[in-house]
PDB file of C-alpha atoms in Angstrom:
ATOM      1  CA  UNK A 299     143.511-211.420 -74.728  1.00 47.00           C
ATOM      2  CA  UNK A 300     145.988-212.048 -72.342  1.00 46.00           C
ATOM      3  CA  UNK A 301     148.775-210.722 -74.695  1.00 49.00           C
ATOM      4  CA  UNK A 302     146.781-207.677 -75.214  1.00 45.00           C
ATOM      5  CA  UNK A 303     146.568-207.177 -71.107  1.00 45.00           C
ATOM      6  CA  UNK A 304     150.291-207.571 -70.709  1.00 49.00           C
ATOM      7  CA  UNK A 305     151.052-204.744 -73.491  1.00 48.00           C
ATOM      8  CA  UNK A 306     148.634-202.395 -71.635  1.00 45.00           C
ATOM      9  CA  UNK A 307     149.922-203.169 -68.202  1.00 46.00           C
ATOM     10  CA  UNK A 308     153.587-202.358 -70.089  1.00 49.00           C
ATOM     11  CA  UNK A 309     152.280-199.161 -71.620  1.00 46.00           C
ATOM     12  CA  UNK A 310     150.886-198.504 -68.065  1.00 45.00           C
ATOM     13  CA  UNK A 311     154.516-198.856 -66.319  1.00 48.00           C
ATOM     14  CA  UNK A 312     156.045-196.864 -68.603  1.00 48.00           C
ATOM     15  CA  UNK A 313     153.711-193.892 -68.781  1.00 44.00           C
ATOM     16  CA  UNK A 314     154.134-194.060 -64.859  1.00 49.00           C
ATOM     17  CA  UNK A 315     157.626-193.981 -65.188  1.00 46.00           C
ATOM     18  CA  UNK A 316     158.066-190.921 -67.368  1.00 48.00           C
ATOM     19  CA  UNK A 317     155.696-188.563 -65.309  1.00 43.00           C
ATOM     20  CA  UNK A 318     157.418-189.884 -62.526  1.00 48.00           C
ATOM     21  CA  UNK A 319     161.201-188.866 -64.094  1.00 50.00           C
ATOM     22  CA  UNK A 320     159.004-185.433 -65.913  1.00 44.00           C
ATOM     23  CA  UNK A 321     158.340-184.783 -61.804  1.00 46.00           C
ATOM     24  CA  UNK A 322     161.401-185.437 -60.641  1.00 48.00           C
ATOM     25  CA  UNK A 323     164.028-183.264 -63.246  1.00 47.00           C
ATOM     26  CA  UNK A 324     162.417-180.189 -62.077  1.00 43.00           C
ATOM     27  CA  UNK A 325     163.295-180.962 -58.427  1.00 40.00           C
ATOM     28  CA  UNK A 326     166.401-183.311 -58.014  1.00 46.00           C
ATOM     29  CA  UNK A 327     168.322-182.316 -60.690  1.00 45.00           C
ATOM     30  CA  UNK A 328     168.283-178.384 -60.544  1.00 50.00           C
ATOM     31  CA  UNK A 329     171.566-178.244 -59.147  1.00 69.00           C
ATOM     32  CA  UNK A 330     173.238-181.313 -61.406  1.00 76.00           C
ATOM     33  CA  UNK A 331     174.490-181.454 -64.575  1.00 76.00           C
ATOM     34  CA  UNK A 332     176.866-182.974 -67.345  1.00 75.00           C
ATOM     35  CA  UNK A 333     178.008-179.958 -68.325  1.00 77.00           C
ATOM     36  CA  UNK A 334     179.589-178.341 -64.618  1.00 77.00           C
ATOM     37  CA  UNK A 335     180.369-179.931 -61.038  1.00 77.00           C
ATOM     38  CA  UNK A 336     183.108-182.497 -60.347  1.00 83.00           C
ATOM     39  CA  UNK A 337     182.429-186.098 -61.657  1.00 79.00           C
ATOM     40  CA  UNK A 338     181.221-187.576 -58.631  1.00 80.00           C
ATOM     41  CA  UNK A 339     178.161-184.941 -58.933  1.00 83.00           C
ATOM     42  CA  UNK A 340     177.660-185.703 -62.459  1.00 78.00           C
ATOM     43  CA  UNK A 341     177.613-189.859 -61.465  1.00 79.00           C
ATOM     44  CA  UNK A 342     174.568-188.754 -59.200  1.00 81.00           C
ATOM     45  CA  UNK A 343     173.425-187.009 -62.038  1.00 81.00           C
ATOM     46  CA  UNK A 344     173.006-189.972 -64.246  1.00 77.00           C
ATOM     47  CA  UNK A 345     171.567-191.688 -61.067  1.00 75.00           C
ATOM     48  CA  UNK A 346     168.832-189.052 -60.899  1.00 80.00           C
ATOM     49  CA  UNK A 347     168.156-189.121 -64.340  1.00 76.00           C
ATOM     50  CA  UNK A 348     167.797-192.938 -64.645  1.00 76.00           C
ATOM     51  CA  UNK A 349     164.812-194.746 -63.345  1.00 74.00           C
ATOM     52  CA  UNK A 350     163.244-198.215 -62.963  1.00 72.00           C
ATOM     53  CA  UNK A 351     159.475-199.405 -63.409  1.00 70.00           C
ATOM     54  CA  UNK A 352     157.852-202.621 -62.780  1.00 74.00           C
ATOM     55  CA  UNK A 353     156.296-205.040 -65.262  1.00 73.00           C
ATOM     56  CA  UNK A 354     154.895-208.500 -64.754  1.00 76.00           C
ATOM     57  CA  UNK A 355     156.632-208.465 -61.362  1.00 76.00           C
ATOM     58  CA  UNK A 356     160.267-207.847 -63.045  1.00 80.00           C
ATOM     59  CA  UNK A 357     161.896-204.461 -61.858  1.00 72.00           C
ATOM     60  CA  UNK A 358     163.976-202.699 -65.000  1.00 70.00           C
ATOM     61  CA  UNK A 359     166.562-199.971 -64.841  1.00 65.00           C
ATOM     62  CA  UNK A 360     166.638-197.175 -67.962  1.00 73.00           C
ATOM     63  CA  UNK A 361     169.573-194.984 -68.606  1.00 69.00           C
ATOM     64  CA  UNK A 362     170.026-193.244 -71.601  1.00 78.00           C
ATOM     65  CA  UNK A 363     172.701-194.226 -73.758  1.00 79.00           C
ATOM     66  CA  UNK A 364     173.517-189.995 -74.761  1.00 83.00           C
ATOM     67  CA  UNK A 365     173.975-189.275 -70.711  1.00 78.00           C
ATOM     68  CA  UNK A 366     176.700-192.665 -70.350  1.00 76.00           C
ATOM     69  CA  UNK A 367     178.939-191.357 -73.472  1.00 82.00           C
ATOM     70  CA  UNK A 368     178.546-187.411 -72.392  1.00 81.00           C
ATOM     71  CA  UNK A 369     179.867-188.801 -68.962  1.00 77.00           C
ATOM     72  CA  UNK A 370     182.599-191.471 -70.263  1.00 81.00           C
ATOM     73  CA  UNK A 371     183.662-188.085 -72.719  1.00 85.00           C
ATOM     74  CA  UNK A 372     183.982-185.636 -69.144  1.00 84.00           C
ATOM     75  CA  UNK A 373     185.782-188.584 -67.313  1.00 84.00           C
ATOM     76  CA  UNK A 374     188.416-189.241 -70.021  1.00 88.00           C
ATOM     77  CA  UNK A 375     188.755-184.970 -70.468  1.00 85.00           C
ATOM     78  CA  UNK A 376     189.370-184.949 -66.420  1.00 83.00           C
ATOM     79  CA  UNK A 377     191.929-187.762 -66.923  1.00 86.00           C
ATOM     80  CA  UNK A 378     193.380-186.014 -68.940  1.00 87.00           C
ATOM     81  CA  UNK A 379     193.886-182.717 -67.466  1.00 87.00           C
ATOM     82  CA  UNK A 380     195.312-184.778 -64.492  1.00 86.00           C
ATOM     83  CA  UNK A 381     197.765-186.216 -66.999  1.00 86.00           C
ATOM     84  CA  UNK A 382     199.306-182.958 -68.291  1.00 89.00           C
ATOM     85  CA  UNK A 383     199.217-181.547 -65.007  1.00 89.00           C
ATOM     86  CA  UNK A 384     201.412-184.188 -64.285  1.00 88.00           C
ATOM     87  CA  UNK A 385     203.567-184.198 -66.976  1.00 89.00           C
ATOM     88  CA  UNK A 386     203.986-180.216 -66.021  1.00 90.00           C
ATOM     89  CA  UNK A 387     205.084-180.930 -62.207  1.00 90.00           C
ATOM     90  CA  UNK A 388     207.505-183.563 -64.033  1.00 88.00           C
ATOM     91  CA  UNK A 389     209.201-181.207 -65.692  1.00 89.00           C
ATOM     92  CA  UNK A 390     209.036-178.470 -62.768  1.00 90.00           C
ATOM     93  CA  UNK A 391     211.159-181.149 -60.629  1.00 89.00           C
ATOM     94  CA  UNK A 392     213.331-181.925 -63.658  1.00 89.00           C
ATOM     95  CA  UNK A 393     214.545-178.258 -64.137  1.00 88.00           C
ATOM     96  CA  UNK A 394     215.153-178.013 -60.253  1.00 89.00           C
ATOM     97  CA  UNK A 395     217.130-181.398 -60.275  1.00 89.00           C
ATOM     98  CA  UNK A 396     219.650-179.386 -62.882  1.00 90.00           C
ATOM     99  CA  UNK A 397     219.684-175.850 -60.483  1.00 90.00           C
ATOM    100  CA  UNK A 398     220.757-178.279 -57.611  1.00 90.00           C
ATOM    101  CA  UNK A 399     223.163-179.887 -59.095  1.00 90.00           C
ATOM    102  CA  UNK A 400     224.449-176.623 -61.208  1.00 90.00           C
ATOM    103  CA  UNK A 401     224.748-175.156 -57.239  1.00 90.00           C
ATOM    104  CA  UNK A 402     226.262-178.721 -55.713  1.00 90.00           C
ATOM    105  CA  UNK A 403     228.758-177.852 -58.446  1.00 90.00           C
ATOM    106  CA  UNK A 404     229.457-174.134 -57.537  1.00 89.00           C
ATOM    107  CA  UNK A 405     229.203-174.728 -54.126  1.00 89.00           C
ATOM    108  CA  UNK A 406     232.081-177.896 -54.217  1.00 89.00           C
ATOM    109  CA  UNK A 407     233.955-175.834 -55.846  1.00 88.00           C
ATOM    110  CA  UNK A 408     233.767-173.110 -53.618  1.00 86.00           C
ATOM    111  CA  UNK A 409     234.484-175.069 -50.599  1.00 85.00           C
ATOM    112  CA  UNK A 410     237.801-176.328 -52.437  1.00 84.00           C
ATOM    113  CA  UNK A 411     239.042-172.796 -52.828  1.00 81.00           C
ATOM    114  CA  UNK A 412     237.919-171.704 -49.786  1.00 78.00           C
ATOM    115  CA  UNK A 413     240.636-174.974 -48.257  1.00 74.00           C
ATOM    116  CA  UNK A 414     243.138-173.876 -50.474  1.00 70.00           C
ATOM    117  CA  UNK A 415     242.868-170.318 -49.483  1.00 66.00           C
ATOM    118  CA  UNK A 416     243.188-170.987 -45.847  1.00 66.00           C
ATOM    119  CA  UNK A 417     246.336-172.423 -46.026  1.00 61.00           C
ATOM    120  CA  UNK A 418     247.843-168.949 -47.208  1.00 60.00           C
ATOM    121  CA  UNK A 419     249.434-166.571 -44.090  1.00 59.00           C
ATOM    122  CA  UNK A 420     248.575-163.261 -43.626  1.00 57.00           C
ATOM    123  CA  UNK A 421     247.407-161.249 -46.858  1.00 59.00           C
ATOM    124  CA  UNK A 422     245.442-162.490 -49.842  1.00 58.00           C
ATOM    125  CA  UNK A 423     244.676-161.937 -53.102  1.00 63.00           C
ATOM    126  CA  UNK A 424     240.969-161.312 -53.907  1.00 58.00           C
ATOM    127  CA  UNK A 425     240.262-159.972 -57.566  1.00 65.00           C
ATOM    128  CA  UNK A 426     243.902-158.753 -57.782  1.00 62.00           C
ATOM    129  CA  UNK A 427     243.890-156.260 -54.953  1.00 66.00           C
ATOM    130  CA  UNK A 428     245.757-157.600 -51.375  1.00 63.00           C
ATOM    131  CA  UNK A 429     243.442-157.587 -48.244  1.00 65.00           C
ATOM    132  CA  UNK A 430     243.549-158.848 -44.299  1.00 70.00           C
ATOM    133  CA  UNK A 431     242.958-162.925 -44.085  1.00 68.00           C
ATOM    134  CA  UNK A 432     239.640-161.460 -41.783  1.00 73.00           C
ATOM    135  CA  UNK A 433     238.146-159.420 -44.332  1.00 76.00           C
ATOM    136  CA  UNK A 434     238.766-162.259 -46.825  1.00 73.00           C
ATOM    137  CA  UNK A 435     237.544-164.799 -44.644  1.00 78.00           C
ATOM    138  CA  UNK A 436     234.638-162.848 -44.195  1.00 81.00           C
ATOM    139  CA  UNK A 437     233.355-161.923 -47.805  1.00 81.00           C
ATOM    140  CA  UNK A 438     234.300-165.950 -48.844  1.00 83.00           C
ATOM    141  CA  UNK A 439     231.956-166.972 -46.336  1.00 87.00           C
ATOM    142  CA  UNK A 440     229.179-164.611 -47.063  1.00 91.00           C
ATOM    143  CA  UNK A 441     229.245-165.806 -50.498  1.00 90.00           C
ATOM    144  CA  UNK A 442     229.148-169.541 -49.119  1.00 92.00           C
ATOM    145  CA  UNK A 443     226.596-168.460 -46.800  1.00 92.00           C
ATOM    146  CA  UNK A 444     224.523-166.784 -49.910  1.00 93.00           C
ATOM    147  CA  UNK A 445     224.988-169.840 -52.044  1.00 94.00           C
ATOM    148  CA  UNK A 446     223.980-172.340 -49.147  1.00 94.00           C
ATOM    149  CA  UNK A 447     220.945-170.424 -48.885  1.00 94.00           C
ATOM    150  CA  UNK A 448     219.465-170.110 -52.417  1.00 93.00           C
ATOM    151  CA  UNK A 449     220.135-174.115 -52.400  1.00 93.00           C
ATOM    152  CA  UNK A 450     217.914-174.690 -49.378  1.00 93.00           C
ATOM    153  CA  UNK A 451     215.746-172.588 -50.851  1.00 93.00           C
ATOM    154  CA  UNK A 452     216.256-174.845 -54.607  1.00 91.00           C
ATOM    155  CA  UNK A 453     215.517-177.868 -51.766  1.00 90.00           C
ATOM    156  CA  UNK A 454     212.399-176.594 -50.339  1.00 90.00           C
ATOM    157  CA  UNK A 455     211.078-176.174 -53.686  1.00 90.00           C
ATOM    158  CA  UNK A 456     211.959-179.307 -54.843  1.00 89.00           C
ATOM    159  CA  UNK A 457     210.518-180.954 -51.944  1.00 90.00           C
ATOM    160  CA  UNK A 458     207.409-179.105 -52.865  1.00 89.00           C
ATOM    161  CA  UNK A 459     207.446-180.254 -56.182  1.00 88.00           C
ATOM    162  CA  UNK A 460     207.767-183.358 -55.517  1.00 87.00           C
ATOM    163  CA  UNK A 461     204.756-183.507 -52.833  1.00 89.00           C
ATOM    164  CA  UNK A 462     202.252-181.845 -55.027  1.00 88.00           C
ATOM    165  CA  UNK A 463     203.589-184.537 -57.754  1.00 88.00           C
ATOM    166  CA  UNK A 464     202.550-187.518 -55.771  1.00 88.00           C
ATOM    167  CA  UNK A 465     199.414-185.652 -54.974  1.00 88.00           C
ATOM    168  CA  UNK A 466     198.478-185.314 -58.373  1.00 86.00           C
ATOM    169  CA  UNK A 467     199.598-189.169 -59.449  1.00 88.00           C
ATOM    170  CA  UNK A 468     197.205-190.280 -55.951  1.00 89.00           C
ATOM    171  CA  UNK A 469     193.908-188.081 -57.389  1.00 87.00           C
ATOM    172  CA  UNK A 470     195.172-189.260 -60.726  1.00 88.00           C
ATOM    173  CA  UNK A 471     195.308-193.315 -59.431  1.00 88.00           C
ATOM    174  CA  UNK A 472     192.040-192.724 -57.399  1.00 89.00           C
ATOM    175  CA  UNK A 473     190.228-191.534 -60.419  1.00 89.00           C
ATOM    176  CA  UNK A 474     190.744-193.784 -62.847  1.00 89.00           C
ATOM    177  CA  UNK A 475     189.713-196.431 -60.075  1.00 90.00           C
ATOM    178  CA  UNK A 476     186.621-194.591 -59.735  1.00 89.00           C
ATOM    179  CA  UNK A 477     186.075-194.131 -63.749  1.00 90.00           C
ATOM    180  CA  UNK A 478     186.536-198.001 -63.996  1.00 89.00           C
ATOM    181  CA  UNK A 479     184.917-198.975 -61.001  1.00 89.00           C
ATOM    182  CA  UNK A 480     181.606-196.169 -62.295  1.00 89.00           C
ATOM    183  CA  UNK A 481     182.109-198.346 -65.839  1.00 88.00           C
ATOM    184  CA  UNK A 482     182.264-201.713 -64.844  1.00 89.00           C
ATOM    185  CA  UNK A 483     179.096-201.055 -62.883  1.00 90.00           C
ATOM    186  CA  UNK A 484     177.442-198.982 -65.714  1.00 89.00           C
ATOM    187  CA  UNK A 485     178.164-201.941 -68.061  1.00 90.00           C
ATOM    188  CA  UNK A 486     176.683-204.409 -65.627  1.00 89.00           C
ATOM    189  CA  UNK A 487     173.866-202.835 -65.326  1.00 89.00           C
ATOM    190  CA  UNK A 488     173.163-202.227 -69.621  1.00 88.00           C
ATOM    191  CA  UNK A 489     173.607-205.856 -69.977  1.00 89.00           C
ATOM    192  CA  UNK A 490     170.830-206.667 -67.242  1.00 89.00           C
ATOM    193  CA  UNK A 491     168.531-204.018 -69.164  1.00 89.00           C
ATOM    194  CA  UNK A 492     169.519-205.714 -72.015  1.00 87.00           C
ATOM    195  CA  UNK A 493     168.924-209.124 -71.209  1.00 87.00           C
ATOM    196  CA  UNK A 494     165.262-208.110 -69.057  1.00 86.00           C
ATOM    197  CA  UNK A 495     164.685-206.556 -72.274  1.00 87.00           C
ATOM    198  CA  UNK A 496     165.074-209.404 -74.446  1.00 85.00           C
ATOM    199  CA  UNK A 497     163.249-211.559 -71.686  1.00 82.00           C
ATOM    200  CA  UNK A 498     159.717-209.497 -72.148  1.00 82.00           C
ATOM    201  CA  UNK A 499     160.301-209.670 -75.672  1.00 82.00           C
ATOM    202  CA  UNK A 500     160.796-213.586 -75.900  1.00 82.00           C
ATOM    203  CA  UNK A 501     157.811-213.661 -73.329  1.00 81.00           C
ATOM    204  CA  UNK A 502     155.686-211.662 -75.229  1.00 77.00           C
ATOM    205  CA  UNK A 503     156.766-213.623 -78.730  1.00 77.00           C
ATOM    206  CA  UNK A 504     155.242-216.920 -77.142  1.00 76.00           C
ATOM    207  CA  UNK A 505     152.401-214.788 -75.324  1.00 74.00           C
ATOM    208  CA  UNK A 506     151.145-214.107 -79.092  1.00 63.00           C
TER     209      UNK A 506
END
């Protein structure tokens, strides 16, 4: 008899539990989803979804086991995407590392034949055809003055690079802490369902 009072106070909990979860999907969990919305939205998704119920004054937590692998399976996709987003800012920075140096080249060498040129008296040579030391001074440096600015310009985006690199490794470093710290707690808390579980099941063995 009192075997047969436990399994309808059971029944009893979980019947209240699922109209309670039937009441709440159509209110709490309009807006989330596994399918869209960043992963923080979709952890408070799986919150919603889960729910708890009271037997024999024990409190137990149910999550489905579908929702935890659809979630685990949109974690490792965003990990990825932060990976090859990555790996794509690597290899912006890596062809603007050779454009620097390619113009820290041209630009050393232009310096040197700009000292070399100043040493010569009044007329020059430029491209075969003689003109004033002025008006060669003066189209040298514009050149040097051209070349000095596309490799600012090579800096700034390299700078740039760089910054939205780090970014991405910091939202990268954050979210895997998140995904393990979400997991580690997710795991915690099947164990305790799974050892409450097996508790009312040895209790109700011996209750027989």
């Amino acid at each position: 008899m009192k075997g047969l009072l436990k399994t309808l106070l059971l029944l009893l909990a979980l019947f209240s539990f699922n109209l309670h979860n039937a009441q709440e999907e159509t209110t709490t969990t309009e807006e989330l989803s596994l399918d869209k919305g960043t992963i923080d939205s979709q952890f408070d998704y799986i919150y919603t979804k889960s729910g708890n119920y009271r037997a024999d004054g024990k409190r137990y937590e149910v999550v489905r086991i579908i929702s935890l692998d659809k979630l685990r399976k949109n974690v490792l996709d965003s990990l990825s995407a932060a990976s090859k987003k990555a790996a794509e800012l690597n290899a912006t920075i890596s062809g603007h590392e050779v454009t620097i140096s390619s113009l820290n080249k041209k630009l050393e060498e232009t310096t040197n034949s700009l000292a070399s040129v100043t040493e010569e008296k009044d007329s020059m040579s430029f491209f075969g055809i003689l003109v004033s030391k002025g008006t060669y001074n003066f189209i040298l440096w514009t050149i040097i003055g051209c070349l000095l600015l596309f490799f600012l310009l090579f800096v700034y985006k390299f700078r740039r690079s760089n910054i939205l690199t780090q970014e991405a490794k910091t939202a990268l470093s954050e979210l895997e802490i998140e995904y393990e710290d979400h997991r580690r707690r997710a795991l915690e808390r099947e164990q305790k369902i799974s050892r409450q579980l097996q508790d009312e099941i040895n209790k109700y063995k011996k209750s027989k």
